[in-house]
PDB file of C-alpha atoms and ligand atoms in Angstrom:
ATOM      1  CA  UNK A   1      -4.126   1.553  20.358  1.00 77.00           C
ATOM      2  CA  UNK A   2      -7.552   2.665  21.242  1.00 83.00           C
ATOM      3  CA  UNK A   3      -9.290  -0.465  22.637  1.00 87.00           C
ATOM      4  CA  UNK A   4     -12.488   1.445  23.704  1.00 94.00           C
ATOM      5  CA  UNK A   5     -15.378   0.798  21.396  1.00 97.00           C
ATOM      6  CA  UNK A   6     -15.376   2.717  18.320  1.00 98.00           C
ATOM      7  CA  UNK A   7     -15.533   2.697  14.372  1.00 98.00           C
ATOM      8  CA  UNK A   8     -12.269   3.543  12.831  1.00 98.00           C
ATOM      9  CA  UNK A   9     -12.274   3.785   8.672  1.00 97.00           C
ATOM     10  CA  UNK A  10      -8.977   3.783   6.320  1.00 97.00           C
ATOM     11  CA  UNK A  11     -10.387   5.408   3.412  1.00 94.00           C
ATOM     12  CA  UNK A  12      -8.511   6.295   0.316  1.00 87.00           C
ATOM     13  CA  UNK A  13      -8.126   5.825  -3.358  1.00 85.00           C
ATOM     14  CA  UNK A  14      -7.266   2.146  -5.454  1.00 85.00           C
ATOM     15  CA  UNK A  15      -3.497   1.558  -5.012  1.00 87.00           C
ATOM     16  CA  UNK A  16      -3.472   3.279  -1.808  1.00 90.00           C
ATOM     17  CA  UNK A  17      -2.489   0.278   0.480  1.00 90.00           C
ATOM     18  CA  UNK A  18      -5.942   0.293   2.588  1.00 91.00           C
ATOM     19  CA  UNK A  19      -6.145  -3.641   2.505  1.00 89.00           C
ATOM     20  CA  UNK A  20      -2.476  -3.532   4.036  1.00 90.00           C
ATOM     21  CA  UNK A  21      -3.186  -1.186   6.634  1.00 94.00           C
ATOM     22  CA  UNK A  22      -6.659  -3.105   7.583  1.00 94.00           C
ATOM     23  CA  UNK A  23      -4.407  -6.283   7.816  1.00 93.00           C
ATOM     24  CA  UNK A  24      -2.233  -4.561   9.807  1.00 93.00           C
ATOM     25  CA  UNK A  25      -4.583  -2.946  12.422  1.00 95.00           C
ATOM     26  CA  UNK A  26      -6.848  -6.191  12.831  1.00 95.00           C
ATOM     27  CA  UNK A  27      -3.583  -8.366  13.307  1.00 93.00           C
ATOM     28  CA  UNK A  28      -2.577  -5.959  15.907  1.00 94.00           C
ATOM     29  CA  UNK A  29      -5.769  -6.192  17.863  1.00 96.00           C
ATOM     30  CA  UNK A  30      -5.408  -9.884  17.641  1.00 94.00           C
ATOM     31  CA  UNK A  31      -1.794  -9.586  19.177  1.00 93.00           C
ATOM     32  CA  UNK A  32      -3.645  -7.707  22.050  1.00 94.00           C
ATOM     33  CA  UNK A  33      -5.983 -10.609  22.685  1.00 95.00           C
ATOM     34  CA  UNK A  34      -9.010  -9.411  20.667  1.00 96.00           C
ATOM     35  CA  UNK A  35     -11.165 -12.039  18.719  1.00 97.00           C
ATOM     36  CA  UNK A  36     -11.147 -10.634  15.167  1.00 97.00           C
ATOM     37  CA  UNK A  37     -13.240 -11.656  12.003  1.00 97.00           C
ATOM     38  CA  UNK A  38     -12.257 -10.024   8.757  1.00 96.00           C
ATOM     39  CA  UNK A  39     -14.753  -9.725   5.704  1.00 95.00           C
ATOM     40  CA  UNK A  40     -14.288  -9.029   2.320  1.00 93.00           C
ATOM     41  CA  UNK A  41     -17.331  -8.906  -0.304  1.00 92.00           C
ATOM     42  CA  UNK A  42     -16.557 -11.398  -3.723  1.00 87.00           C
ATOM     43  CA  UNK A  43     -17.636 -10.178  -6.775  1.00 73.00           C
ATOM     44  CA  UNK A  44     -17.819 -13.261  -8.638  1.00 57.00           C
ATOM     45  CA  UNK A  45     -17.950 -17.120  -7.546  1.00 53.00           C
ATOM     46  CA  UNK A  46     -14.333 -17.869  -7.722  1.00 51.00           C
ATOM     47  CA  UNK A  47     -13.604 -17.852  -3.893  1.00 49.00           C
ATOM     48  CA  UNK A  48     -16.263 -19.059  -1.683  1.00 49.00           C
ATOM     49  CA  UNK A  49     -14.154 -20.263   1.154  1.00 56.00           C
ATOM     50  CA  UNK A  50     -11.803 -18.538   3.871  1.00 60.00           C
ATOM     51  CA  UNK A  51      -8.554 -17.632   2.422  1.00 65.00           C
ATOM     52  CA  UNK A  52      -5.382 -16.350   3.610  1.00 60.00           C
ATOM     53  CA  UNK A  53      -5.091 -12.858   1.893  1.00 62.00           C
ATOM     54  CA  UNK A  54      -1.407 -11.576   1.580  1.00 60.00           C
ATOM     55  CA  UNK A  55      -0.331  -7.728   1.349  1.00 63.00           C
ATOM     56  CA  UNK A  56       3.046  -6.849   1.451  1.00 66.00           C
ATOM     57  CA  UNK A  57       4.350  -9.720   3.744  1.00 68.00           C
ATOM     58  CA  UNK A  58       1.414  -9.573   5.929  1.00 72.00           C
ATOM     59  CA  UNK A  59      -1.135 -12.356   6.256  1.00 76.00           C
ATOM     60  CA  UNK A  60      -4.506 -13.118   7.580  1.00 83.00           C
ATOM     61  CA  UNK A  61      -7.674 -15.378   7.119  1.00 87.00           C
ATOM     62  CA  UNK A  62     -10.215 -13.534   5.341  1.00 90.00           C
ATOM     63  CA  UNK A  63     -13.947 -14.472   5.336  1.00 92.00           C
ATOM     64  CA  UNK A  64     -15.373 -13.899   2.093  1.00 91.00           C
ATOM     65  CA  UNK A  65     -18.965 -12.829   1.576  1.00 93.00           C
ATOM     66  CA  UNK A  66     -21.472 -12.502  -1.297  1.00 92.00           C
ATOM     67  CA  UNK A  67     -23.833  -9.930   0.270  1.00 95.00           C
ATOM     68  CA  UNK A  68     -24.574  -8.248   3.634  1.00 97.00           C
ATOM     69  CA  UNK A  69     -27.033 -11.238   4.610  1.00 98.00           C
ATOM     70  CA  UNK A  70     -24.135 -13.518   4.165  1.00 96.00           C
ATOM     71  CA  UNK A  71     -21.746 -11.535   6.144  1.00 97.00           C
ATOM     72  CA  UNK A  72     -24.366 -11.378   9.113  1.00 98.00           C
ATOM     73  CA  UNK A  73     -24.609 -15.087   8.524  1.00 97.00           C
ATOM     74  CA  UNK A  74     -21.090 -15.654   9.135  1.00 97.00           C
ATOM     75  CA  UNK A  75     -20.644 -13.099  11.548  1.00 98.00           C
ATOM     76  CA  UNK A  76     -19.977 -14.073  15.423  1.00 97.00           C
ATOM     77  CA  UNK A  77     -21.368 -11.687  17.594  1.00 94.00           C
ATOM     78  CA  UNK A  78     -18.779 -12.450  20.374  1.00 95.00           C
ATOM     79  CA  UNK A  79     -15.978 -11.237  18.376  1.00 97.00           C
ATOM     80  CA  UNK A  80     -14.057  -8.054  19.457  1.00 97.00           C
ATOM     81  CA  UNK A  81     -13.026  -6.707  16.238  1.00 98.00           C
ATOM     82  CA  UNK A  82     -15.139  -6.496  13.180  1.00 98.00           C
ATOM     83  CA  UNK A  83     -12.995  -5.972  10.040  1.00 97.00           C
ATOM     84  CA  UNK A  84     -14.656  -5.184   6.794  1.00 97.00           C
ATOM     85  CA  UNK A  85     -12.558  -4.742   3.514  1.00 94.00           C
ATOM     86  CA  UNK A  86     -14.047  -2.997   0.318  1.00 92.00           C
ATOM     87  CA  UNK A  87     -17.131  -2.469   2.172  1.00 95.00           C
ATOM     88  CA  UNK A  88     -18.493  -0.271  -0.706  1.00 93.00           C
ATOM     89  CA  UNK A  89     -19.568  -3.379  -2.665  1.00 92.00           C
ATOM     90  CA  UNK A  90     -22.102  -4.524   0.041  1.00 96.00           C
ATOM     91  CA  UNK A  91     -25.438  -2.762   0.671  1.00 97.00           C
ATOM     92  CA  UNK A  92     -25.528   0.156   2.297  1.00 97.00           C
ATOM     93  CA  UNK A  93     -27.012  -1.486   5.630  1.00 98.00           C
ATOM     94  CA  UNK A  94     -23.282  -2.566   6.196  1.00 98.00           C
ATOM     95  CA  UNK A  95     -23.027   1.151   7.878  1.00 98.00           C
ATOM     96  CA  UNK A  96     -25.615   0.416  10.524  1.00 98.00           C
ATOM     97  CA  UNK A  97     -24.254  -3.018  11.092  1.00 98.00           C
ATOM     98  CA  UNK A  98     -20.980  -1.670  11.887  1.00 98.00           C
ATOM     99  CA  UNK A  99     -22.386   0.703  14.395  1.00 97.00           C
ATOM    100  CA  UNK A 100     -24.751  -1.586  15.789  1.00 97.00           C
ATOM    101  CA  UNK A 101     -21.341  -3.874  16.692  1.00 98.00           C
ATOM    102  CA  UNK A 102     -19.687  -0.822  18.165  1.00 98.00           C
ATOM    103  CA  UNK A 103     -22.945  -0.278  20.217  1.00 97.00           C
ATOM    104  CA  UNK A 104     -22.452  -3.614  21.748  1.00 96.00           C
ATOM    105  CA  UNK A 105     -18.983  -2.703  22.834  1.00 97.00           C
ATOM    106  CA  UNK A 106     -16.902  -3.840  20.026  1.00 97.00           C
ATOM    107  CA  UNK A 107     -14.482  -2.139  17.478  1.00 98.00           C
ATOM    108  CA  UNK A 108     -15.031  -1.985  14.108  1.00 98.00           C
ATOM    109  CA  UNK A 109     -12.516  -1.221  10.974  1.00 98.00           C
ATOM    110  CA  UNK A 110     -13.343  -0.629   7.674  1.00 97.00           C
ATOM    111  CA  UNK A 111     -11.932   0.409   4.447  1.00 96.00           C
ATOM    112  CA  UNK A 112     -14.018   1.832   1.863  1.00 94.00           C
ATOM    113  CA  UNK A 113     -13.069   3.113  -1.497  1.00 89.00           C
ATOM    114  CA  UNK A 114     -14.093   6.609  -1.009  1.00 88.00           C
ATOM    115  CA  UNK A 115     -14.625   7.469  -4.633  1.00 86.00           C
ATOM    116  CA  UNK A 116     -15.218   6.172  -7.939  1.00 85.00           C
ATOM    117  CA  UNK A 117     -13.643   6.637 -11.262  1.00 83.00           C
ATOM    118  CA  UNK A 118     -15.613  10.162 -11.914  1.00 84.00           C
ATOM    119  CA  UNK A 119     -14.439  11.434  -8.725  1.00 84.00           C
ATOM    120  CA  UNK A 120     -17.495  10.964  -6.795  1.00 88.00           C
ATOM    121  CA  UNK A 121     -18.393   9.221  -3.475  1.00 91.00           C
ATOM    122  CA  UNK A 122     -18.671   5.246  -4.034  1.00 90.00           C
ATOM    123  CA  UNK A 123     -22.285   4.437  -3.827  1.00 93.00           C
ATOM    124  CA  UNK A 124     -23.415   0.994  -2.038  1.00 95.00           C
ATOM    125  CA  UNK A 125     -24.471  -1.997  -4.025  1.00 91.00           C
ATOM    126  CA  UNK A 126     -28.269  -1.211  -3.153  1.00 94.00           C
ATOM    127  CA  UNK A 127     -27.749   2.236  -4.803  1.00 93.00           C
ATOM    128  CA  UNK A 128     -28.865   3.909  -1.106  1.00 95.00           C
ATOM    129  CA  UNK A 129     -26.115   6.182   0.461  1.00 96.00           C
ATOM    130  CA  UNK A 130     -22.668   6.290  -0.517  1.00 96.00           C
ATOM    131  CA  UNK A 131     -19.015   6.027   1.449  1.00 94.00           C
ATOM    132  CA  UNK A 132     -19.081   9.537   3.062  1.00 95.00           C
ATOM    133  CA  UNK A 133     -21.651   8.199   5.405  1.00 97.00           C
ATOM    134  CA  UNK A 134     -18.910   6.304   7.051  1.00 97.00           C
ATOM    135  CA  UNK A 135     -17.142   9.225   7.281  1.00 96.00           C
ATOM    136  CA  UNK A 136     -19.704  10.965   8.894  1.00 96.00           C
ATOM    137  CA  UNK A 137     -20.145   8.239  11.446  1.00 97.00           C
ATOM    138  CA  UNK A 138     -16.386   7.237  12.202  1.00 97.00           C
ATOM    139  CA  UNK A 139     -14.795   8.123  15.265  1.00 97.00           C
ATOM    140  CA  UNK A 140     -11.173   7.690  13.738  1.00 97.00           C
ATOM    141  CA  UNK A 141     -10.558   8.525  10.080  1.00 97.00           C
ATOM    142  CA  UNK A 142      -7.341   7.659   8.416  1.00 97.00           C
ATOM    143  CA  UNK A 143      -6.778   9.054   4.787  1.00 95.00           C
ATOM    144  CA  UNK A 144      -4.425   6.883   2.612  1.00 94.00           C
ATOM    145  CA  UNK A 145      -3.157   8.057  -0.595  1.00 93.00           C
ATOM    146  CA  UNK A 146      -1.279   6.815  -3.705  1.00 92.00           C
ATOM    147  CA  UNK A 147       1.041   8.300  -5.817  1.00 93.00           C
ATOM    148  CA  UNK A 148       0.534   9.516  -9.088  1.00 94.00           C
ATOM    149  CA  UNK A 149       1.707   7.845 -11.959  1.00 92.00           C
ATOM    150  CA  UNK A 150       1.128  10.226 -14.568  1.00 93.00           C
ATOM    151  CA  UNK A 151       3.984  10.270 -16.996  1.00 90.00           C
ATOM    152  CA  UNK A 152       6.250  13.544 -17.066  1.00 87.00           C
ATOM    153  CA  UNK A 153       9.348  14.127 -19.042  1.00 81.00           C
ATOM    154  CA  UNK A 154      11.555  16.343 -16.791  1.00 70.00           C
ATOM    155  CA  UNK A 155      11.023  14.016 -13.746  1.00 63.00           C
ATOM    156  CA  UNK A 156      13.998  11.823 -12.955  1.00 67.00           C
ATOM    157  CA  UNK A 157      11.941   8.386 -13.192  1.00 73.00           C
ATOM    158  CA  UNK A 158       9.334   9.905 -15.688  1.00 87.00           C
ATOM    159  CA  UNK A 159       6.326   9.871 -13.357  1.00 90.00           C
ATOM    160  CA  UNK A 160       4.736  12.776 -11.272  1.00 92.00           C
ATOM    161  CA  UNK A 161       4.831  10.889  -8.249  1.00 91.00           C
ATOM    162  CA  UNK A 162       2.678  13.523  -6.133  1.00 94.00           C
ATOM    163  CA  UNK A 163       0.260  12.129  -3.558  1.00 95.00           C
ATOM    164  CA  UNK A 164      -2.874  10.985  -5.758  1.00 93.00           C
ATOM    165  CA  UNK A 165      -6.393  11.563  -4.351  1.00 90.00           C
ATOM    166  CA  UNK A 166      -7.893  10.332  -7.460  1.00 89.00           C
ATOM    167  CA  UNK A 167      -8.167   7.261  -9.934  1.00 88.00           C
ATOM    168  CA  UNK A 168      -8.203   7.635 -13.691  1.00 91.00           C
ATOM    169  CA  UNK A 169     -10.163   4.852 -15.393  1.00 90.00           C
ATOM    170  CA  UNK A 170      -9.143   3.890 -18.928  1.00 91.00           C
ATOM    171  CA  UNK A 171     -10.746   1.815 -21.478  1.00 88.00           C
ATOM    172  CA  UNK A 172      -8.821   0.591 -24.422  1.00 85.00           C
ATOM    173  CA  UNK A 173      -6.238   3.105 -23.828  1.00 85.00           C
ATOM    174  CA  UNK A 174      -8.396   6.327 -23.606  1.00 89.00           C
ATOM    175  CA  UNK A 175     -10.228   8.077 -20.513  1.00 90.00           C
ATOM    176  CA  UNK A 176     -13.341   6.315 -19.814  1.00 89.00           C
ATOM    177  CA  UNK A 177     -16.577   8.349 -20.607  1.00 88.00           C
ATOM    178  CA  UNK A 178     -18.975   8.964 -17.380  1.00 86.00           C
ATOM    179  CA  UNK A 179     -21.497   6.918 -19.030  1.00 86.00           C
ATOM    180  CA  UNK A 180     -19.195   3.272 -19.464  1.00 83.00           C
ATOM    181  CA  UNK A 181     -20.638   0.479 -17.559  1.00 75.00           C
ATOM    182  CA  UNK A 182     -19.287  -0.369 -14.130  1.00 67.00           C
ATOM    183  CA  UNK A 183     -18.452  -4.063 -15.715  1.00 63.00           C
ATOM    184  CA  UNK A 184     -17.114  -4.473 -18.847  1.00 67.00           C
ATOM    185  CA  UNK A 185     -17.361  -7.231 -21.440  1.00 61.00           C
ATOM    186  CA  UNK A 186     -14.461  -7.281 -23.657  1.00 63.00           C
ATOM    187  CA  UNK A 187     -13.232  -4.127 -23.436  1.00 64.00           C
ATOM    188  CA  UNK A 188      -9.585  -3.740 -21.947  1.00 74.00           C
ATOM    189  CA  UNK A 189      -9.619  -1.514 -19.036  1.00 80.00           C
ATOM    190  CA  UNK A 190      -7.247  -0.080 -16.690  1.00 87.00           C
ATOM    191  CA  UNK A 191      -6.845   2.126 -13.649  1.00 89.00           C
ATOM    192  CA  UNK A 192      -4.139   4.395 -12.206  1.00 91.00           C
ATOM    193  CA  UNK A 193      -3.739   6.801  -9.656  1.00 92.00           C
ATOM    194  CA  UNK A 194      -3.820  10.600 -10.427  1.00 93.00           C
ATOM    195  CA  UNK A 195      -3.379  13.846  -8.467  1.00 95.00           C
ATOM    196  CA  UNK A 196      -5.442  16.574  -8.816  1.00 93.00           C
ATOM    197  CA  UNK A 197      -3.107  18.436 -11.727  1.00 94.00           C
ATOM    198  CA  UNK A 198      -3.027  15.280 -13.699  1.00 94.00           C
ATOM    199  CA  UNK A 199      -6.720  13.783 -13.243  1.00 93.00           C
ATOM    200  CA  UNK A 200      -8.366  14.304 -16.650  1.00 89.00           C
ATOM    201  CA  UNK A 201     -12.301  15.393 -17.360  1.00 82.00           C
ATOM    202  CA  UNK A 202     -13.464  13.347 -19.876  1.00 73.00           C
ATOM    203  CA  UNK A 203     -14.054  15.381 -23.000  1.00 63.00           C
TER     204      UNK A 203
HETATM  205 ZN1  LIG B 301       0.243  13.981 -10.955  1.00 82.84          ZN
END
């Protein structure tokens, strides 16, 4: 375990286990005596207080934030480890903020969703920069992949099972068009992990 000041990122697609890996890592720093805060953006009003998040049996208290200003208000400068799950839903200033934490002698562990459903880098909430900025500035990068769930007939369990580096978005059962809204009202949408071979471009 690296206890020197550094920025480590866990990138990957949806369903790749990023949150679970993030919780595992910050819990480990805590066992090693570091004070930890783990933040996660909320996209609606349903949860505004601290919650215990559970992933695959791992548990951890998470501080939910509405935006970067909210995170800065709740942040305790004395902590050793700053964890941020899904930072792509915050403003781009989160990149500088995590790096400032490192410059002050801390450890930052973040798990951004690397790419959106069109296979482009995920742009931050304020429309500036994208998640590749974390890759550029990180000291350690872990790239997690999901498994492709494309249905194939000749496979034993009927799914492809190859490493999925992409995610396909479906609206009402069809591949989502590039100009479909990020938040859908009324439409039924779904996401599924896909390998290079089975990722479909819209046509
Ligand atoms: Zn596949």
